[in-house]
Coordinates of C-alpha atoms in Angstrom, one line a residue:
Chain F
M142 CA 26.3 21.5 8.9
D143 CA 26.9 17.9 10.2
G144 CA 29.4 16.9 12.9
N145 CA 32.4 16.2 10.6
E146 CA 31.9 19.5 8.8
F147 CA 31.6 21.4 12.2
K148 CA 34.7 19.7 13.6
S149 CA 36.9 20.5 10.5
R150 CA 35.8 24.0 10.6
F151 CA 36.0 24.8 14.3
L152 CA 38.0 22.1 16.1
P153 CA 41.3 23.8 15.1
F154 CA 40.4 26.8 17.3
T155 CA 40.4 24.7 20.5
K156 CA 43.8 25.8 21.6
L157 CA 43.2 29.4 20.7
I158 CA 39.8 29.4 22.7
Y159 CA 41.6 27.9 25.6
K160 CA 44.4 30.4 25.5
V161 CA 41.9 33.5 25.4
S162 CA 39.7 31.9 28.0
F163 CA 42.7 31.2 30.3
A164 CA 44.3 34.7 29.6
I165 CA 41.2 36.3 31.0
T166 CA 40.1 33.9 33.8
R167 CA 43.6 32.6 34.8
D168 CA 41.9 29.5 35.9
K169 CA 42.4 26.1 34.1
E170 CA 39.0 24.6 35.0
D171 CA 37.1 27.8 34.1
A172 CA 39.0 28.0 30.9
E173 CA 38.1 24.4 30.0
D174 CA 34.5 25.1 30.9
I175 CA 34.5 28.2 28.7
V176 CA 36.0 26.0 25.8
Q177 CA 33.1 23.7 26.0
E178 CA 30.7 26.6 26.3
V179 CA 32.1 28.2 23.2
F180 CA 31.6 25.0 21.1
E181 CA 28.3 24.3 22.6
K182 CA 27.2 27.9 21.5
L183 CA 28.6 27.3 18.0
W184 CA 27.0 24.0 17.7
K185 CA 23.7 25.4 18.6
S186 CA 23.9 28.2 16.2
R187 CA 25.9 26.3 13.4
D188 CA 23.2 26.7 10.8
S189 CA 23.3 30.5 11.1
L190 CA 27.2 30.6 11.0
S191 CA 27.4 30.5 7.3
S192 CA 27.2 34.4 7.3
V193 CA 30.4 34.5 9.5
L194 CA 33.3 35.5 7.3
N195 CA 36.0 35.5 9.8
D196 CA 35.7 32.4 12.0
E197 CA 38.7 33.2 14.1
G198 CA 37.6 36.7 14.9
Y199 CA 34.1 35.5 15.7
I200 CA 35.5 32.8 17.9
I201 CA 37.9 35.0 19.8
T202 CA 34.9 37.3 20.5
V203 CA 32.6 34.7 21.8
A204 CA 35.4 33.2 24.0
R205 CA 36.5 36.7 25.3
N206 CA 32.8 37.5 26.2
L207 CA 32.2 34.3 28.0
A208 CA 35.6 34.4 29.8
L209 CA 34.9 38.1 30.9
D210 CA 31.4 37.1 32.2
R211 CA 32.9 34.4 34.2
Y212 CA 35.8 36.6 35.4
R213 CA 33.5 39.4 36.5
S214 CA 31.4 37.0 38.5
K215 CA 34.5 36.1 40.3
T216 CA 36.3 39.5 40.5
K217 CA 35.6 40.0 44.1
R218 CA 37.4 36.9 44.9
I219 CA 40.6 37.7 42.7
I220 CA 41.1 41.5 43.3
L221 CA 43.2 42.4 46.2
P222 CA 43.6 45.9 47.4
F223 CA 46.9 47.4 46.4
A224 CA 48.3 47.5 50.1
E225 CA 47.8 43.8 50.3
V226 CA 49.6 43.3 47.0
S227 CA 52.5 45.4 48.3
E228 CA 52.7 43.1 51.3
I229 CA 53.5 40.2 49.0
Y230 CA 56.3 41.9 47.5
E231 CA 58.0 43.1 50.7
D232 CA 60.7 40.5 50.6
G233 CA 62.2 42.1 47.5
F234 CA 63.4 40.8 44.2
I235 CA 63.1 37.0 43.9
D236 CA 65.2 34.8 41.7
S237 CA 64.3 31.1 42.1
K238 CA 61.8 29.5 39.8
I239 CA 59.3 28.7 42.5
E240 CA 59.6 32.4 43.6
Q241 CA 59.3 33.5 40.0
K242 CA 56.2 31.6 39.9
E243 CA 54.9 33.4 43.0
K244 CA 55.9 36.6 41.4
L245 CA 54.0 35.9 38.2
I246 CA 50.7 35.3 40.4
N247 CA 51.3 38.8 42.1
V248 CA 51.8 40.5 38.8
E249 CA 48.5 38.9 37.9
K250 CA 46.9 40.5 40.9
L251 CA 48.5 43.8 39.9
I252 CA 46.7 43.4 36.5
C253 CA 43.5 43.0 38.3
T254 CA 43.8 46.6 39.6
L255 CA 44.2 48.0 35.9
P256 CA 41.1 49.4 34.2
Q257 CA 39.1 46.7 32.4
S258 CA 40.1 47.5 28.8
Q259 CA 43.7 47.6 29.8
Q260 CA 43.4 44.3 31.7
T261 CA 41.7 42.7 28.6
V262 CA 44.3 43.8 26.1
I263 CA 47.2 42.9 28.3
R264 CA 45.7 39.3 29.0
L265 CA 44.9 38.7 25.4
R266 CA 48.2 39.9 24.2
H267 CA 50.5 38.1 26.8
F268 CA 48.5 35.1 28.0
G269 CA 46.2 34.6 25.2
D270 CA 49.0 35.1 22.5
L271 CA 46.8 37.2 20.3
S272 CA 48.4 39.6 17.8
I273 CA 47.6 43.2 18.0
F274 CA 45.4 42.9 14.9
Q275 CA 43.3 40.0 16.5
I276 CA 42.8 42.0 19.6
A277 CA 41.7 45.0 17.7
E278 CA 39.3 43.0 15.7
T279 CA 37.7 41.2 18.7
M280 CA 37.5 44.4 20.8
E281 CA 36.5 46.5 17.7
L282 CA 39.2 48.9 18.4
T283 CA 41.9 50.2 16.1
Q284 CA 45.4 48.7 16.3
E285 CA 46.6 52.1 17.4
N286 CA 44.0 52.0 20.3
V287 CA 45.2 48.4 21.3
R288 CA 48.8 49.6 21.5
Q289 CA 48.0 52.7 23.7
L290 CA 46.0 50.4 26.0
L291 CA 48.8 47.9 26.1
S292 CA 51.3 50.8 26.7
R293 CA 49.3 52.1 29.5
G294 CA 48.9 48.8 31.1
R295 CA 52.5 47.9 31.0
R296 CA 53.6 51.2 32.3
T297 CA 51.3 50.9 35.2
I298 CA 52.4 47.5 36.1
K299 CA 56.0 48.6 35.9
E300 CA 55.3 51.7 38.2
K301 CA 53.5 49.5 40.8
I302 CA 56.3 46.9 40.9
E303 CA 58.9 49.7 41.2
K304 CA 57.0 51.1 44.2
I305 CA 56.8 47.9 45.8
Y306 CA 60.7 47.4 45.4
E307 CA 61.1 50.8 46.8
N308 CA 59.4 49.8 49.9
Chain Y
M103 CA 72.7 42.0 22.3
K104 CA 73.9 45.5 23.0
T105 CA 72.5 47.3 26.0
E106 CA 71.5 50.3 23.7
D107 CA 69.3 47.7 21.6
I108 CA 67.9 46.5 24.9
D109 CA 67.1 50.1 26.1
I110 CA 65.4 50.8 22.7
L111 CA 63.4 47.4 22.7
I112 CA 62.4 48.1 26.4
A113 CA 61.2 51.5 25.5
R114 CA 59.1 50.2 22.5
F115 CA 57.8 47.6 24.8
Y116 CA 56.2 50.1 27.2
Q117 CA 55.0 52.0 24.2
G118 CA 53.1 49.0 23.1
E119 CA 55.1 48.8 19.8
T120 CA 57.1 45.6 20.0
E121 CA 56.3 42.7 18.1
E122 CA 56.0 39.2 19.4
N123 CA 59.5 38.2 18.3
E124 CA 61.0 41.3 19.8
E125 CA 59.3 40.6 23.1
K126 CA 60.7 36.9 23.0
L127 CA 64.2 38.4 22.6
L128 CA 63.9 40.6 25.5
V129 CA 62.6 37.7 27.6
E130 CA 65.5 35.5 26.5
Y131 CA 68.0 38.1 27.2
F132 CA 66.9 38.7 30.7
T133 CA 66.6 34.8 31.3
V134 CA 70.2 34.2 30.1
D135 CA 71.8 37.3 31.5
N136 CA 70.2 37.6 34.7
T137 CA 70.4 41.3 34.2
S138 CA 71.6 44.0 36.2
A139 CA 69.8 45.8 39.1
D140 CA 68.8 48.4 36.4
Y141 CA 66.6 46.0 34.7
K142 CA 65.2 44.2 37.7
T143 CA 61.6 45.6 37.3
D144 CA 61.6 45.2 33.6
S145 CA 62.9 41.7 33.8
T146 CA 60.0 41.0 36.4
V147 CA 57.4 42.5 34.1
L148 CA 58.5 40.8 31.1
H149 CA 58.9 37.4 32.8
S150 CA 55.5 37.6 34.5
L151 CA 53.8 38.8 31.2
S152 CA 55.7 36.0 28.9
E153 CA 54.2 33.0 30.8
E154 CA 53.4 30.2 28.1
T155 CA 49.9 28.9 28.5
E156 CA 49.8 25.2 28.6
V157 CA 46.8 23.7 26.9
P158 CA 45.5 20.6 28.5
Q159 CA 46.5 17.5 26.7
G160 CA 43.5 15.8 24.9
L161 CA 41.2 18.9 25.0
E162 CA 40.6 18.6 21.4
N163 CA 39.6 15.0 21.6
K164 CA 37.3 15.8 24.4
I165 CA 35.5 18.5 22.6
S166 CA 35.5 16.1 19.4
S167 CA 33.7 13.6 21.7
L168 CA 31.3 16.1 23.0
I169 CA 30.4 17.3 19.4
D170 CA 29.7 13.5 18.7
S171 CA 27.5 13.2 21.7
W172 CA 25.7 16.4 20.8
E173 CA 25.1 15.2 17.3
E174 CA 23.9 11.7 18.6
G175 CA 21.7 13.5 21.1
E176 CA 20.1 15.6 18.2
K177 CA 19.7 12.7 16.0
S178 CA 17.8 10.6 18.6
K179 CA 15.7 13.7 19.4
T180 CA 14.8 14.3 15.8
E181 CA 13.9 10.5 15.5
K182 CA 11.7 10.9 18.5
I183 CA 10.0 14.0 17.1
A184 CA 9.7 12.1 13.8
K185 CA 8.0 9.2 15.4
L186 CA 5.7 11.4 17.5
E187 CA 4.8 13.3 14.2
F188 CA 4.1 10.0 12.4
R189 CA 1.9 8.8 15.3
K190 CA 0.0 12.2 15.2
R191 CA -0.5 11.7 11.5
I192 CA -1.7 8.2 11.9
L193 CA -4.0 9.3 14.8
S194 CA -5.4 12.3 12.6
I195 CA -6.0 9.9 9.7
A196 CA -7.7 7.5 11.9
A197 CA -9.9 10.2 13.6
S198 CA -10.8 11.5 10.0
L199 CA -11.7 8.0 8.8
L200 CA -13.7 7.4 11.9
L201 CA -15.5 10.7 11.4
I202 CA -16.2 9.9 7.8
V203 CA -17.4 6.5 8.6
S204 CA -19.6 7.7 11.4
I205 CA -21.3 10.4 9.1
G206 CA -21.7 7.5 6.7
I207 CA -23.4 5.2 9.1
W208 CA -25.5 8.1 10.4
Y209 CA -26.5 9.1 6.7
Q210 CA -27.3 5.4 5.9
Y211 CA -29.2 4.9 9.0
N212 CA -31.4 8.1 8.4
S213 CA -31.8 7.0 4.7
S214 CA -33.1 3.5 5.7
V215 CA -35.5 5.0 8.3
N216 CA -36.9 7.4 5.6
S217 CA -37.1 4.6 3.1
E218 CA -38.9 2.4 5.6
M219 CA -41.6 5.1 5.8
V220 CA -41.8 5.4 2.1
N221 CA -41.7 1.9 0.9
T222 CA -44.2 -1.0 1.1
F223 CA -44.0 -3.8 3.3
E224 CA -41.9 -6.7 2.6
D225 CA -44.3 -9.2 4.4
P226 CA -47.6 -9.4 2.3
Q227 CA -49.7 -10.4 5.1
E228 CA -48.8 -7.6 7.2
S229 CA -49.1 -5.4 4.1
H230 CA -52.7 -6.6 3.5
E231 CA -53.6 -6.1 7.1
V232 CA -52.6 -2.5 6.9
V233 CA -54.2 -1.9 3.6
V234 CA -57.6 -3.5 5.0
E235 CA -57.3 -1.3 8.1
A236 CA -56.7 1.8 5.9
L237 CA -59.7 0.8 3.8
R238 CA -61.9 0.2 6.8
L239 CA -60.9 3.6 8.2
F240 CA -61.7 5.1 4.6
S241 CA -65.0 3.2 4.6
N242 CA -66.0 4.4 8.0
N243 CA -65.3 7.9 7.2
F244 CA -67.1 7.5 3.8
S245 CA -70.0 6.0 5.5
K246 CA -70.2 8.8 8.0
G247 CA -70.0 11.2 4.9
T248 CA -72.9 9.4 3.1
Q249 CA -75.1 9.3 6.3
T250 CA -74.8 13.0 6.6
I251 CA -75.8 13.5 3.0
E252 CA -78.8 11.0 3.4
K253 CA -80.0 13.1 6.5
A254 CA -79.6 16.3 4.4
D255 CA -81.5 14.8 1.6
N256 CA -84.2 13.6 3.8
R257 CA -84.5 17.0 5.3
V258 CA -84.8 18.8 2.0
D259 CA -87.7 16.1 0.9
N260 CA -89.5 17.0 4.2
T261 CA -89.1 20.7 3.5
F262 CA -90.5 20.2 -0.1
K263 CA -93.5 18.2 1.3
I264 CA -94.4 20.9 3.8
V265 CA -94.1 23.7 1.1
E266 CA -96.4 21.6 -1.3
Q267 CA -98.8 20.9 1.5
V268 CA -99.0 24.6 2.4
L269 CA -99.5 25.6 -1.2
S270 CA -102.2 23.1 -1.7
E271 CA -104.1 24.3 1.4
S272 CA -104.1 28.0 0.8
P273 CA -106.6 29.6 -1.8
V274 CA -105.5 30.6 -5.3
Q275 CA -105.8 34.2 -5.9
E276 CA -105.9 35.1 -9.5

C-alpha cells in the first residue's frame, strides 16, 4: 500500500481518532500525539491491514488502547480524592460561561472516580461522540452492556453532584 | 417541550437509553430555558457531558505531511538497502572471480612445473650437456659392472686352473 492509498483509506478517520483520544486523555497535546501514534502504527503495519474488515472499529480500538495507556500513566496526576472534588463545588451552582467551564472540569474529575469501564464508556459516548454501537464494537461488549455502564456512570455522577450541592 | 416529555427524556438518559439527537434536545432545552432548581443537577450533568470536542485545525494536513515523510524515509532506506545489496553482490562476484582466477593460476603454475620436469630442454646445448652427463654416469656404472664381471671371470679361470693342476698331479685309480 503506497502513501496515497494509505491516505485515502485512513486519513478521513483523523477527527474520529482525535475525538476518541481527547475523550479519554482530556489533553489536547496528548490527543494530538496519540493521533500521530495511531497513524504511525497503521503505517508500519499497513501491509497486514488488508485482513481488517472494519477500518473504523479497528482504528477506534487502536486509538482507545493508546489513549488508555497514556491516561493510566497520568492517572495519579489527574485523580483527586472525592473530598477535594467536593471543595471545588462548595460555592454552589454556577451560571456564567467561565464558571460553566470550571464546572465541566470538575465533572471531569468526578468521572475519574468512576470504575474504568464506566469512565471509558462515558468518555467515548460524550467526548468522543461515538455511538453505542461503535463503543460496543471497540470494547467487545453488547450494546445492552454499554447502555448499562453508561447508565451507572451517569447516575453516579448525578448522585455525587447532588451531594456536593447539598453540602 | 413539555415538562413531562423532559422528565421522560431525563429518565431515559440516566438509563442509558437516549439517542444522540434526544440528548441534544435536552441540552438545548436546558440552555434556552435556564431551568428550574429541580433540574439544576441534570442541567450540570448534561452540559458537562455535552462539551463539543474541537479538533485542531490543520491536523489532517499535518498527518498527511507525516505520511509523506514516512514514505520518503522508507524509499530512501530501501534505496540504501538496494545499493548495499548491489555492492554486496558485486563484491561477492569479484571475490568469486578472484578465487577462480587464483585457482586457475595455481593450476597452470603446477602444470607448468610438472611439464618442465617431463619435457626436454629448449636449449640444445644444455640438453646435450645433460645427456652427456647422463651417459657418463651410465658409462661409469656400466664400467663398474663389467669390472666386477671380469674379476669374477678371472676367479673362475684361476679356480679351473687349480682344479686341473690337482687332477694332473694325483694318480689315476682305475
